Amino acid sequence: MSTLMTLPTPLEASVNEKSTPSWLDRVRFDDKGLLPVIAQEQETGDVLMMAWMNREALEKTAQTQRAVYFSRSRGKLWFKGEESGHVQVVHSMRLDCDADVLLLTVTQEGHSPSIACHTGRHSCFSWSLDEHHQWVATAPVLKDPEAIYASPTAHNP
Amino acid sequence: MSTLMTLPTPLEASVNEKSTPSWLDRVRFDDKGLLPVIAQEQETGDVLMMAWMNREALEKTAQTQRAVYFSRSRGKLWFKGEESGHVQVVHSMRLDCDADVLLLTVTQEGHSPSIACHTGRHSCFSWSLDEHHQWVATAPVLKDPEAIYASPTAHNP
């Protein structure tokens, strides 16, 4: 019997309990204390990006209803849009069956059409595997990244 | 200057090169050799699940146009639907700007309405954080998991 067949999962069990501890304790962060988080645009259904949250980022996201991630490269909280102005307003937070992945529905603010990607594209998922087995960019750059990050807001947050 | 502002990214660079090595070499697996993969239902736009692929799983997915993941708990390839019959037909594969997350668009087969989750629900993302800060199941069980995994197909693949 595979582990996939084992029920109830931790989350199934948690839902049935009456006295729950903090909602944060239900989330299963990985061995680095991080959680993969998918941002889906509410208006279009487009998957915009996947990033990571630690416990503090998740708590701040819930408090502010704005996406706050944890930047693995910078090793600190990343308030999405802090430099670019491309803030994500969070409408819902959904956890998966293993309680180790989060799905946000968001409104991507700051530009029209919306830009979630640091390359200036709508979505981070803009490279498709074509029939020749090559990754090809399939979405336009809506705004020059240098213009996005050279704004006064970027350097004087 | 944050690392987010550094361009071109590895993927940006790769797209501009004429003689590319294997498309698989462009993908940046993590330190465990794994890649997070999001499955989005083509017909509805619903995000069904997130799982992991290693290089072999990714190659097999491209070859077969059926989702093949790597089960971290079982430590081996997981041909989605091998036990449940809930196969995912893959229509497109899109890589993100850092080449370290993959987005699939799929048709979720095997049941109507479609079931992607091992709990018998449509999507794995079926627990919402409500206004009282509790995770509540917000989607019905469409088929008893015991029935899913106790089917003859499951035990005699």
PDB file of C-alpha atoms in Angstrom:
ATOM      1  CA  MET A   1       0.000   0.000   0.000  1.00  0.00           C
ATOM      2  CA  SER A   2       1.509   3.281  -1.024  1.00  0.00           C
ATOM      3  CA  THR A   3       1.611   6.319   1.199  1.00  0.00           C
ATOM      4  CA  LEU A   4      -0.766   7.962  -1.225  1.00  0.00           C
ATOM      5  CA  MET A   5      -3.457   5.625  -0.046  1.00  0.00           C
ATOM      6  CA  THR A   6      -3.058   6.396   3.633  1.00  0.00           C
ATOM      7  CA  LEU A   7      -6.013   8.305   5.005  1.00  0.00           C
ATOM      8  CA  PRO A   8      -6.713  10.511   6.750  1.00  0.00           C
ATOM      9  CA  THR A   9      -3.928  12.855   5.816  1.00  0.00           C
ATOM     10  CA  PRO A  10      -2.747  15.330   8.475  1.00  0.00           C
ATOM     11  CA  LEU A  11      -4.981  17.941   6.940  1.00  0.00           C
ATOM     12  CA  GLU A  12      -7.999  15.683   6.755  1.00  0.00           C
ATOM     13  CA  ALA A  13      -7.548  15.011  10.427  1.00  0.00           C
ATOM     14  CA  SER A  14      -7.115  18.678  11.269  1.00  0.00           C
ATOM     15  CA  VAL A  15     -10.324  19.674   9.575  1.00  0.00           C
ATOM     16  CA  ASN A  16     -12.252  17.318  11.780  1.00  0.00           C
ATOM     17  CA  GLU A  17     -10.854  18.606  15.041  1.00  0.00           C
ATOM     18  CA  LYS A  18     -12.785  21.169  16.987  1.00  0.00           C
ATOM     19  CA  SER A  19     -10.103  22.965  18.965  1.00  0.00           C
ATOM     20  CA  THR A  20      -7.448  23.927  16.468  1.00  0.00           C
ATOM     21  CA  PRO A  21      -4.173  25.563  17.379  1.00  0.00           C
ATOM     22  CA  SER A  22      -2.893  28.361  15.206  1.00  0.00           C
ATOM     23  CA  TRP A  23      -3.742  27.946  11.541  1.00  0.00           C
ATOM     24  CA  LEU A  24      -0.039  28.396  10.881  1.00  0.00           C
ATOM     25  CA  ASP A  25       0.778  25.234  12.770  1.00  0.00           C
ATOM     26  CA  ARG A  26      -1.254  23.266  10.251  1.00  0.00           C
ATOM     27  CA  VAL A  27       1.080  24.207   7.424  1.00  0.00           C
ATOM     28  CA  ARG A  28       3.910  21.823   6.689  1.00  0.00           C
ATOM     29  CA  PHE A  29       6.979  23.809   5.788  1.00  0.00           C
ATOM     30  CA  ASP A  30       9.882  21.880   4.248  1.00  0.00           C
ATOM     31  CA  ASP A  31      13.219  21.091   5.872  1.00  0.00           C
ATOM     32  CA  LYS A  32      14.353  24.631   5.065  1.00  0.00           C
ATOM     33  CA  GLY A  33      11.246  26.136   6.650  1.00  0.00           C
ATOM     34  CA  LEU A  34       9.765  27.035   3.277  1.00  0.00           C
ATOM     35  CA  LEU A  35       6.471  26.449   1.496  1.00  0.00           C
ATOM     36  CA  PRO A  36       5.901  26.566  -2.289  1.00  0.00           C
ATOM     37  CA  VAL A  37       3.221  29.131  -3.134  1.00  0.00           C
ATOM     38  CA  ILE A  38       1.410  29.459  -6.447  1.00  0.00           C
ATOM     39  CA  ALA A  39      -0.162  32.772  -7.429  1.00  0.00           C
ATOM     40  CA  GLN A  40      -3.141  32.538  -9.776  1.00  0.00           C
ATOM     41  CA  GLU A  41      -4.741  35.653 -11.215  1.00  0.00           C
ATOM     42  CA  GLN A  42      -8.344  35.841 -10.094  1.00  0.00           C
ATOM     43  CA  GLU A  43      -9.619  37.720 -13.134  1.00  0.00           C
ATOM     44  CA  THR A  44      -8.082  35.473 -15.797  1.00  0.00           C
ATOM     45  CA  GLY A  45      -7.234  32.201 -14.076  1.00  0.00           C
ATOM     46  CA  ASP A  46      -3.662  32.567 -15.342  1.00  0.00           C
ATOM     47  CA  VAL A  47      -0.932  31.039 -13.206  1.00  0.00           C
ATOM     48  CA  LEU A  48       1.395  33.973 -12.693  1.00  0.00           C
ATOM     49  CA  MET A  49       4.298  32.602 -10.674  1.00  0.00           C
ATOM     50  CA  MET A  50       5.482  30.242  -8.009  1.00  0.00           C
ATOM     51  CA  ALA A  51       7.574  31.478  -5.119  1.00  0.00           C
ATOM     52  CA  TRP A  52       8.287  30.529  -1.516  1.00  0.00           C
ATOM     53  CA  MET A  53       7.082  31.613   1.887  1.00  0.00           C
ATOM     54  CA  ASN A  54       8.461  30.996   5.327  1.00  0.00           C
ATOM     55  CA  ARG A  55       6.194  31.132   8.351  1.00  0.00           C
ATOM     56  CA  GLU A  56       6.656  34.860   8.828  1.00  0.00           C
ATOM     57  CA  ALA A  57       5.899  35.605   5.167  1.00  0.00           C
ATOM     58  CA  LEU A  58       2.739  33.529   5.336  1.00  0.00           C
ATOM     59  CA  GLU A  59       1.594  35.281   8.487  1.00  0.00           C
ATOM     60  CA  LYS A  60       2.232  38.713   6.968  1.00  0.00           C
ATOM     61  CA  THR A  61       0.393  37.723   3.799  1.00  0.00           C
ATOM     62  CA  ALA A  62      -2.663  36.794   5.834  1.00  0.00           C
ATOM     63  CA  GLN A  63      -2.433  39.962   7.917  1.00  0.00           C
ATOM     64  CA  THR A  64      -2.010  42.374   5.007  1.00  0.00           C
ATOM     65  CA  GLN A  65      -3.848  40.499   2.225  1.00  0.00           C
ATOM     66  CA  ARG A  66      -0.842  41.331   0.065  1.00  0.00           C
ATOM     67  CA  ALA A  67       1.560  38.614  -1.110  1.00  0.00           C
ATOM     68  CA  VAL A  68       4.729  38.482   0.943  1.00  0.00           C
ATOM     69  CA  TYR A  69       7.252  35.863  -0.132  1.00  0.00           C
ATOM     70  CA  PHE A  70      10.636  34.782   1.151  1.00  0.00           C
ATOM     71  CA  SER A  71      13.436  35.486  -1.292  1.00  0.00           C
ATOM     72  CA  ARG A  72      15.795  32.537  -1.218  1.00  0.00           C
ATOM     73  CA  SER A  73      18.479  34.446  -3.106  1.00  0.00           C
ATOM     74  CA  ARG A  74      18.362  37.445  -0.802  1.00  0.00           C
ATOM     75  CA  GLY A  75      17.581  35.460   2.333  1.00  0.00           C
ATOM     76  CA  LYS A  76      14.852  37.796   3.529  1.00  0.00           C
ATOM     77  CA  LEU A  77      11.185  38.673   3.222  1.00  0.00           C
ATOM     78  CA  TRP A  78      10.149  39.903  -0.198  1.00  0.00           C
ATOM     79  CA  PHE A  79       7.119  42.158  -0.181  1.00  0.00           C
ATOM     80  CA  LYS A  80       5.969  41.520  -3.741  1.00  0.00           C
ATOM     81  CA  GLY A  81       5.921  44.865  -5.516  1.00  0.00           C
ATOM     82  CA  GLU A  82       8.195  46.611  -3.026  1.00  0.00           C
ATOM     83  CA  GLU A  83      10.523  47.630  -5.858  1.00  0.00           C
ATOM     84  CA  SER A  84       8.379  47.190  -8.942  1.00  0.00           C
ATOM     85  CA  GLY A  85       5.053  48.427  -7.626  1.00  0.00           C
ATOM     86  CA  HIS A  86       3.604  45.152  -8.891  1.00  0.00           C
ATOM     87  CA  VAL A  87       1.750  44.315  -5.700  1.00  0.00           C
ATOM     88  CA  GLN A  88      -0.468  41.238  -5.456  1.00  0.00           C
ATOM     89  CA  VAL A  89      -3.757  41.684  -3.602  1.00  0.00           C
ATOM     90  CA  VAL A  90      -4.704  38.328  -2.112  1.00  0.00           C
ATOM     91  CA  HIS A  91      -8.326  37.184  -2.353  1.00  0.00           C
ATOM     92  CA  SER A  92      -8.040  33.604  -1.142  1.00  0.00           C
ATOM     93  CA  MET A  93      -5.512  31.196   0.294  1.00  0.00           C
ATOM     94  CA  ARG A  94      -5.955  27.503  -0.318  1.00  0.00           C
ATOM     95  CA  LEU A  95      -3.846  24.704   1.074  1.00  0.00           C
ATOM     96  CA  ASP A  96      -3.411  21.357  -0.615  1.00  0.00           C
ATOM     97  CA  CYS A  97      -4.232  17.904   0.726  1.00  0.00           C
ATOM     98  CA  ASP A  98      -0.770  17.399   2.181  1.00  0.00           C
ATOM     99  CA  ALA A  99      -0.739  20.907   3.674  1.00  0.00           C
ATOM    100  CA  ASP A 100       2.596  21.588   2.021  1.00  0.00           C
ATOM    101  CA  VAL A 101       1.674  23.757  -0.982  1.00  0.00           C
ATOM    102  CA  LEU A 102      -0.365  26.969  -1.000  1.00  0.00           C
ATOM    103  CA  LEU A 103      -2.464  28.455  -3.805  1.00  0.00           C
ATOM    104  CA  LEU A 104      -3.277  32.164  -3.774  1.00  0.00           C
ATOM    105  CA  THR A 105      -5.822  33.871  -5.949  1.00  0.00           C
ATOM    106  CA  VAL A 106      -4.631  37.406  -6.518  1.00  0.00           C
ATOM    107  CA  THR A 107      -5.196  40.631  -8.369  1.00  0.00           C
ATOM    108  CA  GLN A 108      -1.894  41.635  -9.910  1.00  0.00           C
ATOM    109  CA  GLU A 109      -1.621  45.399  -9.574  1.00  0.00           C
ATOM    110  CA  GLY A 110       0.721  48.068 -10.928  1.00  0.00           C
ATOM    111  CA  HIS A 111       0.399  47.728 -14.683  1.00  0.00           C
ATOM    112  CA  SER A 112      -2.215  47.031 -17.314  1.00  0.00           C
ATOM    113  CA  PRO A 113      -2.018  44.408 -18.743  1.00  0.00           C
ATOM    114  CA  SER A 114      -0.748  42.939 -15.509  1.00  0.00           C
ATOM    115  CA  ILE A 115       2.915  42.082 -14.999  1.00  0.00           C
ATOM    116  CA  ALA A 116       3.930  39.497 -12.433  1.00  0.00           C
ATOM    117  CA  CYS A 117       7.352  38.548 -13.817  1.00  0.00           C
ATOM    118  CA  HIS A 118      10.617  40.374 -13.197  1.00  0.00           C
ATOM    119  CA  THR A 119      11.340  40.037 -16.927  1.00  0.00           C
ATOM    120  CA  GLY A 120       8.416  42.406 -17.593  1.00  0.00           C
ATOM    121  CA  ARG A 121       6.087  39.664 -18.776  1.00  0.00           C
ATOM    122  CA  HIS A 122       2.552  38.932 -17.635  1.00  0.00           C
ATOM    123  CA  SER A 123       3.391  35.522 -16.192  1.00  0.00           C
ATOM    124  CA  CYS A 124       6.653  33.911 -15.169  1.00  0.00           C
ATOM    125  CA  PHE A 125       5.579  30.847 -17.162  1.00  0.00           C
ATOM    126  CA  SER A 126       6.371  32.301 -20.555  1.00  0.00           C
ATOM    127  CA  TRP A 127       8.656  29.674 -22.086  1.00  0.00           C
ATOM    128  CA  SER A 128       6.955  26.789 -23.865  1.00  0.00           C
ATOM    129  CA  LEU A 129       8.463  23.561 -25.036  1.00  0.00           C
ATOM    130  CA  ASP A 130       7.766  23.562 -28.768  1.00  0.00           C
ATOM    131  CA  GLU A 131       7.455  20.662 -31.211  1.00  0.00           C
ATOM    132  CA  HIS A 132      11.209  20.782 -31.865  1.00  0.00           C
ATOM    133  CA  HIS A 133      11.893  20.345 -28.151  1.00  0.00           C
ATOM    134  CA  GLN A 134      13.144  23.867 -27.657  1.00  0.00           C
ATOM    135  CA  TRP A 135      12.051  26.343 -25.037  1.00  0.00           C
ATOM    136  CA  VAL A 136      10.648  29.386 -26.799  1.00  0.00           C
ATOM    137  CA  ALA A 137       9.409  32.625 -25.270  1.00  0.00           C
ATOM    138  CA  THR A 138       5.705  32.791 -25.976  1.00  0.00           C
ATOM    139  CA  ALA A 139       4.731  36.020 -24.245  1.00  0.00           C
ATOM    140  CA  PRO A 140       5.827  39.599 -24.904  1.00  0.00           C
ATOM    141  CA  VAL A 141       7.777  41.858 -22.594  1.00  0.00           C
ATOM    142  CA  LEU A 142       5.151  44.398 -21.550  1.00  0.00           C
ATOM    143  CA  LYS A 143       7.603  46.735 -19.853  1.00  0.00           C
ATOM    144  CA  ASP A 144      11.383  46.965 -19.957  1.00  0.00           C
ATOM    145  CA  PRO A 145      12.690  45.421 -16.708  1.00  0.00           C
ATOM    146  CA  GLU A 146      15.201  48.257 -16.399  1.00  0.00           C
ATOM    147  CA  ALA A 147      12.329  50.695 -16.378  1.00  0.00           C
ATOM    148  CA  ILE A 148      10.491  48.614 -13.813  1.00  0.00           C
ATOM    149  CA  TYR A 149      13.367  48.479 -11.389  1.00  0.00           C
ATOM    150  CA  ALA A 150      14.911  51.891 -12.091  1.00  0.00           C
ATOM    151  CA  SER A 151      11.869  53.705 -10.777  1.00  0.00           C
ATOM    152  CA  PRO A 152      12.287  56.054  -7.790  1.00  0.00           C
ATOM    153  CA  THR A 153      10.204  53.653  -5.734  1.00  0.00           C
ATOM    154  CA  ALA A 154      12.679  50.890  -6.395  1.00  0.00           C
ATOM    155  CA  HIS A 155      15.652  52.734  -5.001  1.00  0.00           C
ATOM    156  CA  ASN A 156      13.913  54.688  -2.284  1.00  0.00           C
ATOM    157  CA  PRO A 157      11.403  52.263  -0.853  1.00  0.00           C
TER     158      PRO A 157
ATOM    159  CA  MET B   1      20.804  45.960  -6.632  1.00  0.00           C
ATOM    160  CA  SER B   2      18.843  42.821  -5.918  1.00  0.00           C
ATOM    161  CA  THR B   3      19.352  39.574  -7.742  1.00  0.00           C
ATOM    162  CA  LEU B   4      15.870  39.988  -9.124  1.00  0.00           C
ATOM    163  CA  MET B   5      17.154  42.804 -11.284  1.00  0.00           C
ATOM    164  CA  THR B   6      19.977  40.854 -12.859  1.00  0.00           C
ATOM    165  CA  LEU B   7      19.315  40.187 -16.528  1.00  0.00           C
ATOM    166  CA  PRO B   8      19.570  38.154 -18.584  1.00  0.00           C
ATOM    167  CA  THR B   9      18.521  35.188 -16.537  1.00  0.00           C
ATOM    168  CA  PRO B  10      19.885  31.809 -17.575  1.00  0.00           C
ATOM    169  CA  LEU B  11      16.700  31.163 -19.474  1.00  0.00           C
ATOM    170  CA  GLU B  12      16.732  34.525 -21.224  1.00  0.00           C
ATOM    171  CA  ALA B  13      20.228  33.736 -22.372  1.00  0.00           C
ATOM    172  CA  SER B  14      19.312  30.265 -23.535  1.00  0.00           C
ATOM    173  CA  VAL B  15      16.456  31.466 -25.675  1.00  0.00           C
ATOM    174  CA  ASN B  16      18.830  33.676 -27.605  1.00  0.00           C
ATOM    175  CA  GLU B  17      21.323  30.941 -28.368  1.00  0.00           C
ATOM    176  CA  LYS B  18      21.148  29.158 -31.674  1.00  0.00           C
ATOM    177  CA  SER B  19      22.747  25.815 -30.907  1.00  0.00           C
ATOM    178  CA  THR B  20      21.024  24.533 -27.810  1.00  0.00           C
ATOM    179  CA  PRO B  21      21.947  21.334 -26.041  1.00  0.00           C
ATOM    180  CA  SER B  22      19.194  19.061 -24.801  1.00  0.00           C
ATOM    181  CA  TRP B  23      16.116  20.934 -23.639  1.00  0.00           C
ATOM    182  CA  LEU B  24      16.455  19.009 -20.408  1.00  0.00           C
ATOM    183  CA  ASP B  25      19.780  20.676 -19.674  1.00  0.00           C
ATOM    184  CA  ARG B  26      18.020  24.033 -19.545  1.00  0.00           C
ATOM    185  CA  VAL B  27      15.926  22.988 -16.589  1.00  0.00           C
ATOM    186  CA  ARG B  28      17.308  23.836 -13.182  1.00  0.00           C
ATOM    187  CA  PHE B  29      16.529  21.007 -10.815  1.00  0.00           C
ATOM    188  CA  ASP B  30      17.033  21.706  -7.110  1.00  0.00           C
ATOM    189  CA  ASP B  31      19.747  20.293  -4.877  1.00  0.00           C
ATOM    190  CA  LYS B  32      17.753  17.064  -4.623  1.00  0.00           C
ATOM    191  CA  GLY B  33      17.433  16.823  -8.388  1.00  0.00           C
ATOM    192  CA  LEU B  34      13.759  17.786  -8.297  1.00  0.00           C
ATOM    193  CA  LEU B  35      11.565  20.357  -9.999  1.00  0.00           C
ATOM    194  CA  PRO B  36       8.211  21.669  -8.711  1.00  0.00           C
ATOM    195  CA  VAL B  37       5.485  21.074 -11.301  1.00  0.00           C
ATOM    196  CA  ILE B  38       2.040  22.664 -11.327  1.00  0.00           C
ATOM    197  CA  ALA B  39      -0.812  20.959 -13.170  1.00  0.00           C
ATOM    198  CA  GLN B  40      -3.542  23.273 -14.453  1.00  0.00           C
ATOM    199  CA  GLU B  41      -6.692  21.886 -16.035  1.00  0.00           C
ATOM    200  CA  GLN B  42      -6.941  23.096 -19.607  1.00  0.00           C
ATOM    201  CA  GLU B  43     -10.721  23.069 -19.785  1.00  0.00           C
ATOM    202  CA  THR B  44     -11.399  25.024 -16.574  1.00  0.00           C
ATOM    203  CA  GLY B  45      -8.169  26.806 -15.693  1.00  0.00           C
ATOM    204  CA  ASP B  46      -8.314  25.189 -12.255  1.00  0.00           C
ATOM    205  CA  VAL B  47      -5.006  24.496 -10.560  1.00  0.00           C
ATOM    206  CA  LEU B  48      -5.275  20.811  -9.743  1.00  0.00           C
ATOM    207  CA  MET B  49      -2.071  19.973  -7.895  1.00  0.00           C
ATOM    208  CA  MET B  50       1.608  20.551  -7.457  1.00  0.00           C
ATOM    209  CA  ALA B  51       4.039  17.672  -7.475  1.00  0.00           C
ATOM    210  CA  TRP B  52       7.687  17.032  -8.291  1.00  0.00           C
ATOM    211  CA  MET B  53       9.625  15.668 -11.238  1.00  0.00           C
ATOM    212  CA  ASN B  54      13.175  14.507 -11.536  1.00  0.00           C
ATOM    213  CA  ARG B  55      14.927  14.548 -14.882  1.00  0.00           C
ATOM    214  CA  GLU B  56      13.701  11.097 -15.833  1.00  0.00           C
ATOM    215  CA  ALA B  57      10.092  11.954 -14.963  1.00  0.00           C
ATOM    216  CA  LEU B  58      10.271  15.119 -17.039  1.00  0.00           C
ATOM    217  CA  GLU B  59      11.699  13.262 -19.998  1.00  0.00           C
ATOM    218  CA  LYS B  60       9.018  10.579 -19.777  1.00  0.00           C
ATOM    219  CA  THR B  61       6.303  13.217 -19.503  1.00  0.00           C
ATOM    220  CA  ALA B  62       7.506  14.813 -22.717  1.00  0.00           C
ATOM    221  CA  GLN B  63       7.805  11.457 -24.462  1.00  0.00           C
ATOM    222  CA  THR B  64       4.395  10.150 -23.470  1.00  0.00           C
ATOM    223  CA  GLN B  65       2.411  13.389 -23.112  1.00  0.00           C
ATOM    224  CA  ARG B  66       1.132  11.947 -19.845  1.00  0.00           C
ATOM    225  CA  ALA B  67       2.175  13.403 -16.489  1.00  0.00           C
ATOM    226  CA  VAL B  68       4.887  11.390 -14.795  1.00  0.00           C
ATOM    227  CA  TYR B  69       6.001  12.694 -11.420  1.00  0.00           C
ATOM    228  CA  PHE B  70       8.590  11.610  -8.900  1.00  0.00           C
ATOM    229  CA  SER B  71       7.078  10.435  -5.629  1.00  0.00           C
ATOM    230  CA  ARG B  72       9.255  11.745  -2.834  1.00  0.00           C
ATOM    231  CA  SER B  73       7.600   9.466  -0.278  1.00  0.00           C
ATOM    232  CA  ARG B  74       8.031   6.344  -2.388  1.00  0.00           C
ATOM    233  CA  GLY B  75      11.334   7.395  -3.920  1.00  0.00           C
ATOM    234  CA  LYS B  76      10.396   6.391  -7.450  1.00  0.00           C
ATOM    235  CA  LEU B  77       8.620   7.502 -10.602  1.00  0.00           C
ATOM    236  CA  TRP B  78       4.909   7.994 -10.214  1.00  0.00           C
ATOM    237  CA  PHE B  79       2.934   7.571 -13.398  1.00  0.00           C
ATOM    238  CA  LYS B  80      -0.053   9.714 -12.464  1.00  0.00           C
ATOM    239  CA  GLY B  81      -3.119   7.508 -12.682  1.00  0.00           C
ATOM    240  CA  GLU B  82      -1.212   4.243 -12.498  1.00  0.00           C
ATOM    241  CA  GLU B  83      -3.342   3.151  -9.529  1.00  0.00           C
ATOM    242  CA  SER B  84      -6.334   5.447  -9.722  1.00  0.00           C
ATOM    243  CA  GLY B  85      -6.817   5.601 -13.467  1.00  0.00           C
ATOM    244  CA  HIS B  86      -6.752   9.390 -13.089  1.00  0.00           C
ATOM    245  CA  VAL B  87      -4.263   9.989 -15.874  1.00  0.00           C
ATOM    246  CA  GLN B  88      -3.272  13.523 -16.886  1.00  0.00           C
ATOM    247  CA  VAL B  89      -2.945  14.131 -20.624  1.00  0.00           C
ATOM    248  CA  VAL B  90      -0.401  16.907 -21.108  1.00  0.00           C
ATOM    249  CA  HIS B  91      -1.147  19.637 -23.643  1.00  0.00           C
ATOM    250  CA  SER B  92       1.631  22.110 -22.911  1.00  0.00           C
ATOM    251  CA  MET B  93       4.729  22.469 -20.775  1.00  0.00           C
ATOM    252  CA  ARG B  94       5.843  25.921 -19.730  1.00  0.00           C
ATOM    253  CA  LEU B  95       8.946  26.832 -17.797  1.00  0.00           C
ATOM    254  CA  ASP B  96       9.264  29.902 -15.633  1.00  0.00           C
ATOM    255  CA  CYS B  97      11.768  32.737 -15.912  1.00  0.00           C
ATOM    256  CA  ASP B  98      14.259  31.068 -13.588  1.00  0.00           C
ATOM    257  CA  ALA B  99      13.838  27.696 -15.320  1.00  0.00           C
ATOM    258  CA  ASP B 100      13.142  26.057 -11.985  1.00  0.00           C
ATOM    259  CA  VAL B 101       9.351  25.601 -11.979  1.00  0.00           C
ATOM    260  CA  LEU B 102       7.195  23.914 -14.622  1.00  0.00           C
ATOM    261  CA  LEU B 103       3.542  24.519 -15.473  1.00  0.00           C
ATOM    262  CA  LEU B 104       1.560  21.843 -17.285  1.00  0.00           C
ATOM    263  CA  THR B 105      -1.815  22.283 -18.890  1.00  0.00           C
ATOM    264  CA  VAL B 106      -3.600  18.968 -18.693  1.00  0.00           C
ATOM    265  CA  THR B 107      -6.813  17.124 -19.250  1.00  0.00           C
ATOM    266  CA  GLN B 108      -7.587  15.199 -16.094  1.00  0.00           C
ATOM    267  CA  GLU B 109      -9.001  11.843 -17.154  1.00  0.00           C
ATOM    268  CA  GLY B 110     -10.667   8.940 -15.367  1.00  0.00           C
ATOM    269  CA  HIS B 111     -13.740  10.510 -13.772  1.00  0.00           C
ATOM    270  CA  SER B 112     -16.371  13.122 -14.483  1.00  0.00           C
ATOM    271  CA  PRO B 113     -16.248  15.642 -12.872  1.00  0.00           C
ATOM    272  CA  SER B 114     -12.495  15.269 -12.896  1.00  0.00           C
ATOM    273  CA  ILE B 115     -10.560  14.092  -9.846  1.00  0.00           C
ATOM    274  CA  ALA B 116      -6.901  14.964  -9.446  1.00  0.00           C
ATOM    275  CA  CYS B 117      -6.577  14.567  -5.675  1.00  0.00           C
ATOM    276  CA  HIS B 118      -5.966  11.312  -3.819  1.00  0.00           C
ATOM    277  CA  THR B 119      -8.678  12.385  -1.339  1.00  0.00           C
ATOM    278  CA  GLY B 120     -11.217  12.008  -4.157  1.00  0.00           C
ATOM    279  CA  ARG B 121     -11.610  15.738  -4.708  1.00  0.00           C
ATOM    280  CA  HIS B 122     -11.369  17.657  -7.963  1.00  0.00           C
ATOM    281  CA  SER B 123      -8.300  19.657  -6.921  1.00  0.00           C
ATOM    282  CA  CYS B 124      -5.719  19.132  -4.213  1.00  0.00           C
ATOM    283  CA  PHE B 125      -6.244  22.779  -3.229  1.00  0.00           C
ATOM    284  CA  SER B 126      -9.495  22.226  -1.410  1.00  0.00           C
ATOM    285  CA  TRP B 127      -8.845  23.776   1.995  1.00  0.00           C
ATOM    286  CA  SER B 128      -9.447  27.502   2.310  1.00  0.00           C
ATOM    287  CA  LEU B 129      -8.430  29.814   5.079  1.00  0.00           C
ATOM    288  CA  ASP B 130     -11.721  31.266   6.262  1.00  0.00           C
ATOM    289  CA  GLU B 131     -12.479  34.548   8.049  1.00  0.00           C
ATOM    290  CA  HIS B 132     -11.945  32.862  11.417  1.00  0.00           C
ATOM    291  CA  HIS B 133      -8.466  31.782  10.354  1.00  0.00           C
ATOM    292  CA  GLN B 134      -9.344  28.144  10.100  1.00  0.00           C
ATOM    293  CA  TRP B 135      -8.683  25.799   7.207  1.00  0.00           C
ATOM    294  CA  VAL B 136     -11.995  24.482   5.958  1.00  0.00           C
ATOM    295  CA  ALA B 137     -12.635  21.937   3.243  1.00  0.00           C
ATOM    296  CA  THR B 138     -14.411  23.757   0.446  1.00  0.00           C
ATOM    297  CA  ALA B 139     -14.805  21.037  -2.139  1.00  0.00           C
ATOM    298  CA  PRO B 140     -16.707  17.765  -2.005  1.00  0.00           C
ATOM    299  CA  VAL B 141     -15.303  14.272  -2.166  1.00  0.00           C
ATOM    300  CA  LEU B 142     -16.424  13.100  -5.590  1.00  0.00           C
ATOM    301  CA  LYS B 143     -15.395   9.502  -5.074  1.00  0.00           C
ATOM    302  CA  ASP B 144     -14.439   7.558  -1.963  1.00  0.00           C
ATOM    303  CA  PRO B 145     -10.649   7.217  -1.941  1.00  0.00           C
ATOM    304  CA  GLU B 146     -10.973   3.609  -0.871  1.00  0.00           C
ATOM    305  CA  ALA B 147     -12.985   2.948  -3.986  1.00  0.00           C
ATOM    306  CA  ILE B 148     -10.430   4.767  -6.105  1.00  0.00           C
ATOM    307  CA  TYR B 149      -7.493   2.776  -4.846  1.00  0.00           C
ATOM    308  CA  ALA B 150      -9.262  -0.520  -4.263  1.00  0.00           C
ATOM    309  CA  SER B 151     -10.171  -0.850  -7.916  1.00  0.00           C
ATOM    310  CA  PRO B 152      -8.857  -3.878  -9.836  1.00  0.00           C
ATOM    311  CA  THR B 153      -6.754  -1.492 -11.899  1.00  0.00           C
ATOM    312  CA  ALA B 154      -4.994  -0.275  -8.814  1.00  0.00           C
ATOM    313  CA  HIS B 155      -3.859  -3.667  -7.688  1.00  0.00           C
ATOM    314  CA  ASN B 156      -3.382  -5.290 -11.058  1.00  0.00           C
ATOM    315  CA  PRO B 157      -1.931  -2.506 -13.165  1.00  0.00           C
TER     316      PRO B 157
END
